[in-house]
C-alpha cells in the first residue's frame, strides 16, 4: 500500500530533522579547509626554510596533515566531528549509528578531499609522474579527480539520505549531532530516488571527464610550447642543480603576427632564494641562459619573459611570490 501524501510529507520532515543538509555540510567543509590552511601557515612560521627546500615533496607534508586531520576527526576519537562539523553541529556515523573505523574514515577522507584540495592531488601526480608521461598523467588524473568530486557532492543534493560516493565507500551518513534515527533512515537505503540519484551522478561524472579531456587536448594542440618542448626546457634547468620545476603560460602577442605568442616561463628554484640582489642576479642569469638555449630558434618568432616563482606549496597552504629582475 502506497503511503499517503500526508505521510510522505511527515516522513520528509523527519528526515530533514535527522540528516545534515547540503549547505551545513558545505559550510563545515569550508571551515575545515580554512583550519587546515591555518595549520599549514602555522607550520611555515616554524620550519619555512625546510619546507621550501623540500620543493614539490612539501605536498607530501600537506597530504600527511590532511589525512591525520580527517582520519581522527571523522572517527570515534573526535565524536565523528572535524572542527567544521563541530561548529555546524553535525557528525559522521556509519549506517548502524556507530562511529567510523579508522580505515573507513581514511577512505572517506581521501575521496571527500579531492574537491576541496584538487591542487594537492594534481600536484602530487605532476611531481612524481615520469617526465615522459607527466602531461598525459596529469590530465587523466585531473579528469578522475573531477569525476570523484562530482560523485561526492552532486548526490548530497539529490540522494534521499544525502550520501555521496565517499559515504557509499565508507558506509557512512552525515546527521545532525545526536539525531541519528535508524528506523527513519532504513526505508530510504534502496529507494527509487536513491537509485536515480546514483545513475544521474554517474552520467554527469562521465560527461565531466569527456569535457575536461577534450579541453586539455585542444589547449595542448594550440600551445606553441608543447609537452615535448616544455620537458626539454625543464630538464635543461634541472640539470644545473639550481632549479626544480617549470610552469608555462602563453598569450597572444600584442602587435605581433597572428601566430606569434608571448610566452612566460615561471621557474621554481631549488631551496630558499638568496636575500641579496647581488647573489640573486647570477641565479637569474643562469635560468635565463639555460632556458633560452633550450628554446633555440623558437625565440625569433615569439617573445619570451622569464620569472622566478619562489615559495612553497603544501596543497593545504601555499605561499608563492612571482618576480623578475629588470
Coordinates of C-alpha atoms in Angstrom, one line a residue:
X1 CA 0.0 0.0 0.0
X2 CA 1.4 3.4 -1.1
X3 CA 1.9 5.9 1.7
X4 CA -0.5 8.9 1.6
X5 CA 0.8 12.4 0.6
X6 CA 0.5 13.5 4.3
X7 CA 2.6 10.5 5.4
X8 CA 5.2 11.4 2.7
X9 CA 5.4 15.0 3.9
X10 CA 5.7 13.9 7.5
X11 CA 8.5 11.4 6.5
X12 CA 10.4 14.1 4.7
X13 CA 10.1 16.4 7.7
X14 CA 11.6 13.8 10.0
X15 CA 14.4 13.2 7.5
X16 CA 15.2 16.9 7.5
X17 CA 15.5 16.8 11.3
X18 CA 17.9 13.9 11.2
X19 CA 20.1 14.5 8.2
X20 CA 22.7 17.2 7.7
X21 CA 21.7 19.3 4.7
X22 CA 23.9 20.3 1.8
X23 CA 24.6 23.8 3.0
X24 CA 25.5 22.7 6.5
X25 CA 27.9 20.2 5.1
X26 CA 29.4 22.7 2.6
X27 CA 30.0 25.3 5.3
X28 CA 31.6 22.7 7.6
X29 CA 34.0 21.7 4.7
X30 CA 34.9 25.3 4.1
X31 CA 35.7 25.7 7.8
X32 CA 37.8 22.6 7.7
X33 CA 39.6 23.9 4.6
X34 CA 40.5 27.2 6.5
X35 CA 41.5 25.2 9.6
X36 CA 44.0 23.1 7.5
X37 CA 45.3 26.3 5.8
X38 CA 45.8 27.7 9.3
X39 CA 47.8 24.6 10.3
X40 CA 49.9 24.9 7.2
X41 CA 50.5 28.6 7.8
X42 CA 51.5 28.0 11.4
X43 CA 53.9 25.3 10.4
X44 CA 55.5 27.6 7.9
X45 CA 56.3 30.1 10.6
X46 CA 58.3 27.4 12.4
X47 CA 60.1 25.5 9.6
X48 CA 59.6 27.6 6.4
X49 CA 63.1 27.1 5.1
X50 CA 62.9 23.4 5.5
X51 CA 59.6 23.3 3.7
X52 CA 61.0 25.4 0.8
X53 CA 64.0 23.0 0.5
X54 CA 61.6 20.1 0.2
X55 CA 60.3 21.5 -3.1
X56 CA 57.4 19.5 -4.5
X57 CA 57.9 17.0 -1.7
X58 CA 56.3 19.6 0.6
X59 CA 53.0 18.3 -0.9
X60 CA 53.5 15.1 1.0
X61 CA 53.7 17.1 4.2
X62 CA 50.3 18.7 3.3
X63 CA 48.8 15.3 2.5
X64 CA 50.0 13.8 5.8
X65 CA 48.5 16.7 7.8
X66 CA 45.2 16.4 5.8
X67 CA 45.0 12.6 6.5
X68 CA 45.7 13.0 10.2
X69 CA 43.1 15.8 10.5
X70 CA 40.3 13.9 8.8
X71 CA 41.3 10.4 10.0
X72 CA 40.8 11.2 13.6
X73 CA 38.2 14.0 13.2
X74 CA 35.8 11.7 11.4
X75 CA 36.2 8.7 13.8
X76 CA 35.3 8.0 17.4
X77 CA 38.4 9.9 18.7
X78 CA 36.5 13.2 17.9
X79 CA 32.9 12.1 18.1
X80 CA 32.7 11.9 14.3
X81 CA 33.3 15.6 14.1
X82 CA 36.1 17.7 12.5
X83 CA 36.3 21.3 13.6
X84 CA 33.9 22.4 10.8
X85 CA 31.3 19.7 11.7
X86 CA 31.5 20.5 15.4
X87 CA 30.8 24.2 14.6
X88 CA 27.8 23.2 12.4
X89 CA 26.7 20.6 14.9
X90 CA 26.7 17.6 12.5
X91 CA 28.6 14.3 12.7
X92 CA 29.7 11.4 10.6
X93 CA 28.4 7.9 11.6
X94 CA 28.1 4.6 9.9
X95 CA 24.7 3.3 8.8
X96 CA 24.2 1.5 12.1
X97 CA 24.8 4.7 14.1
X98 CA 28.3 3.7 15.2
X99 CA 31.5 5.8 14.7
X100 CA 33.6 5.1 11.6
X101 CA 36.6 2.8 11.9
X102 CA 39.9 4.4 11.1
X103 CA 40.0 2.6 7.7
X104 CA 36.6 3.8 6.8
X105 CA 37.5 7.3 7.9
X106 CA 40.6 7.2 5.7
X107 CA 38.8 6.1 2.6
X108 CA 36.2 8.8 3.2
X109 CA 38.8 11.4 3.7
X110 CA 40.7 10.7 0.5
X111 CA 37.6 10.8 -1.6
X112 CA 36.0 13.8 0.0
X113 CA 39.1 15.9 -0.1
X114 CA 39.5 15.7 -3.9
X115 CA 37.2 18.6 -4.5
X116 CA 38.5 20.7 -1.6
X117 CA 42.1 20.1 -2.3
X118 CA 42.2 19.4 -6.0
X119 CA 45.6 21.1 -6.4
X120 CA 47.2 18.8 -3.8
X121 CA 46.5 15.6 -5.7
X122 CA 47.1 17.0 -9.1
X123 CA 50.4 18.4 -7.9
X124 CA 51.5 15.1 -6.5
X125 CA 50.9 13.4 -9.8
X126 CA 52.9 16.2 -11.6
X127 CA 55.7 15.9 -9.1
X128 CA 56.1 12.1 -9.2
X129 CA 55.0 11.0 -12.7
X130 CA 57.9 10.2 -15.1
X131 CA 58.7 13.2 -17.3
X132 CA 57.8 11.3 -20.4
X133 CA 54.2 10.7 -19.4
X134 CA 53.7 13.7 -17.0
X135 CA 51.4 15.7 -19.2
X136 CA 49.0 12.8 -20.1
X137 CA 49.2 11.5 -16.5
X138 CA 48.1 14.9 -15.1
X139 CA 45.1 15.3 -17.5
X140 CA 44.0 11.7 -16.8
X141 CA 44.2 12.2 -13.0
X142 CA 42.6 15.6 -13.2
X143 CA 39.7 14.1 -15.1
X144 CA 39.4 11.4 -12.5
X145 CA 39.6 13.9 -9.6
X146 CA 36.7 15.9 -11.1
X147 CA 34.7 12.7 -11.6
X148 CA 35.3 11.7 -8.0
X149 CA 34.5 15.3 -6.7
X150 CA 31.2 15.3 -8.7
X151 CA 30.3 11.8 -7.4
X152 CA 30.9 13.0 -3.8
X153 CA 29.0 16.3 -4.0
X154 CA 26.2 16.0 -6.5
X155 CA 24.4 13.2 -4.7
X156 CA 24.3 15.2 -1.5
X157 CA 21.8 17.4 -3.4
X158 CA 19.9 14.5 -5.0
X159 CA 20.1 11.5 -2.8
X160 CA 17.3 11.0 -0.1
X161 CA 20.0 10.3 2.5
X162 CA 22.3 12.9 1.1
X163 CA 25.0 10.3 0.5
X164 CA 27.9 10.9 -1.9
X165 CA 30.5 8.4 -3.2
X166 CA 32.6 8.9 -0.1
X167 CA 29.6 7.9 2.0
X168 CA 28.9 4.8 0.0
X169 CA 32.6 3.7 0.2
X170 CA 32.8 4.4 3.9
X171 CA 29.3 3.1 4.6
X172 CA 28.6 6.4 6.3
X173 CA 25.9 9.0 6.7
X174 CA 26.1 12.6 7.9
X175 CA 23.5 13.5 10.5
X176 CA 22.7 16.4 12.9
X177 CA 24.5 15.9 16.2
X178 CA 22.9 13.3 18.3
X179 CA 19.9 13.0 15.9
X180 CA 20.6 9.6 14.4
X181 CA 17.4 7.5 13.9
X182 CA 17.9 4.1 12.2
X183 CA 14.1 3.5 11.6
X184 CA 13.8 6.7 9.7
X185 CA 16.9 6.1 7.5
X186 CA 16.4 2.4 6.8
X187 CA 13.4 2.9 4.5
X188 CA 15.5 5.1 2.1
X189 CA 18.6 3.0 1.7
X190 CA 17.5 1.4 -1.7
X191 CA 14.6 3.7 -2.7
X192 CA 13.9 4.6 -6.3
X193 CA 15.1 8.2 -5.7
X194 CA 18.4 6.9 -4.4
X195 CA 18.9 4.8 -7.5
X196 CA 18.0 7.7 -9.8
X197 CA 20.5 9.9 -7.9
X198 CA 23.3 7.4 -8.4
X199 CA 22.5 7.0 -12.1
X200 CA 22.3 10.7 -12.8
X201 CA 25.5 11.4 -10.9
X202 CA 27.3 8.7 -12.9
X203 CA 26.2 10.2 -16.2
X204 CA 27.3 13.8 -15.1
X205 CA 30.7 12.4 -13.9
X206 CA 31.3 10.8 -17.3
X207 CA 30.4 14.0 -19.2
X208 CA 32.8 15.9 -16.9
X209 CA 35.7 13.6 -17.8
X210 CA 35.0 13.8 -21.5
X211 CA 34.8 17.6 -21.4
X212 CA 38.0 18.1 -19.4
X213 CA 40.0 15.7 -21.6
X214 CA 38.7 17.4 -24.7
X215 CA 39.5 20.9 -23.4
X216 CA 43.0 19.8 -22.4
X217 CA 43.8 18.2 -25.7
X218 CA 42.5 21.2 -27.6
X219 CA 44.7 23.6 -25.5
X220 CA 47.7 21.3 -25.9
X221 CA 47.3 21.4 -29.7
X222 CA 47.0 25.2 -29.8
X223 CA 50.0 26.0 -27.5
X224 CA 53.3 26.8 -29.2
X225 CA 55.3 25.2 -26.4
X226 CA 54.0 21.6 -26.5
X227 CA 54.7 19.0 -23.8
X228 CA 57.9 17.8 -25.5
X229 CA 59.4 21.3 -25.7
X230 CA 58.4 22.0 -22.1
X231 CA 60.0 18.8 -20.9
X232 CA 63.2 19.7 -22.8
X233 CA 63.4 23.2 -21.1
X234 CA 62.6 21.7 -17.7
X235 CA 65.2 19.0 -18.0
X236 CA 67.8 21.6 -19.0
X237 CA 67.0 23.7 -16.0
X238 CA 67.1 20.7 -13.6
X239 CA 70.5 19.6 -15.0
X240 CA 72.0 22.8 -13.4
X241 CA 71.0 21.6 -9.9
X242 CA 69.6 25.0 -9.2
X243 CA 66.0 24.6 -10.4
X244 CA 63.3 22.1 -9.7
X245 CA 60.3 22.8 -11.9
X246 CA 58.8 25.0 -14.7
X247 CA 55.4 26.4 -15.4
X248 CA 54.5 27.8 -18.8
X249 CA 51.8 30.5 -19.7
X250 CA 51.0 31.8 -23.2
X251 CA 49.1 34.7 -24.6
X252 CA 48.7 36.3 -28.0
X253 CA 51.5 38.8 -28.7
X254 CA 50.2 42.4 -29.0
X255 CA 51.2 43.9 -32.3
X256 CA 52.9 40.7 -33.5
X257 CA 51.9 38.3 -36.3
X258 CA 48.7 36.3 -35.8
X259 CA 50.5 33.1 -34.9
X260 CA 53.0 34.9 -32.6
X261 CA 52.8 34.4 -28.8
X262 CA 54.1 36.0 -25.6
X263 CA 55.4 33.2 -23.5
X264 CA 56.1 33.4 -19.8
X265 CA 58.3 30.8 -18.2
X266 CA 57.9 30.6 -14.4
X267 CA 60.9 28.8 -13.0
X268 CA 61.0 27.4 -9.5
X269 CA 64.5 27.5 -7.9
X270 CA 65.7 24.7 -5.5
X271 CA 65.6 25.9 -1.9
X272 CA 65.2 29.4 -0.4
X273 CA 66.3 32.2 -2.7
X274 CA 69.3 34.4 -1.7
X275 CA 68.2 37.6 0.1
X276 CA 70.7 39.8 -1.6
X277 CA 70.1 41.0 -5.1
X278 CA 73.8 40.7 -5.9
X279 CA 73.5 37.0 -5.0
X280 CA 70.2 36.5 -6.8
X281 CA 71.2 38.0 -10.1
X282 CA 73.7 35.2 -11.1
X283 CA 70.9 32.7 -10.4
X284 CA 68.5 34.5 -12.6
X285 CA 71.1 34.9 -15.4
X286 CA 71.7 31.1 -15.2
X287 CA 68.0 30.4 -15.5
X288 CA 67.6 32.9 -18.4
X289 CA 70.6 31.5 -20.4
X290 CA 69.6 27.8 -19.8
X291 CA 66.0 28.3 -20.8
X292 CA 66.9 30.4 -23.9
X293 CA 69.5 27.9 -25.0
X294 CA 66.8 25.1 -24.8
X295 CA 64.3 27.3 -26.7
X296 CA 66.7 27.8 -29.6
X297 CA 65.2 29.4 -32.8
X298 CA 61.8 29.5 -31.1
X299 CA 62.7 33.0 -29.8
X300 CA 62.9 34.5 -33.2
X301 CA 59.1 34.3 -33.7
X302 CA 57.8 34.6 -30.1
X303 CA 58.6 36.9 -27.2
X304 CA 59.9 35.3 -24.0
X305 CA 59.6 36.5 -20.4
X306 CA 61.2 34.7 -17.5
X307 CA 60.0 34.9 -13.9
X308 CA 61.1 33.2 -10.7
X309 CA 58.3 31.5 -8.7
X310 CA 59.6 31.5 -5.1
X311 CA 58.0 29.9 -2.1
X312 CA 56.3 26.5 -1.5
X313 CA 53.0 24.6 -1.9
X314 CA 51.8 22.1 0.7
X315 CA 48.5 21.6 -1.0
X316 CA 46.6 22.8 2.1
X317 CA 48.5 26.1 2.1
X318 CA 50.8 27.8 -0.4
X319 CA 53.0 30.9 -0.3
X320 CA 54.3 31.8 -3.8
X321 CA 55.8 35.1 -5.0
X322 CA 56.5 35.8 -8.6
X323 CA 59.1 38.3 -9.6
X324 CA 61.7 39.1 -12.4
X325 CA 64.9 41.0 -12.4
X326 CA 64.9 44.1 -14.7

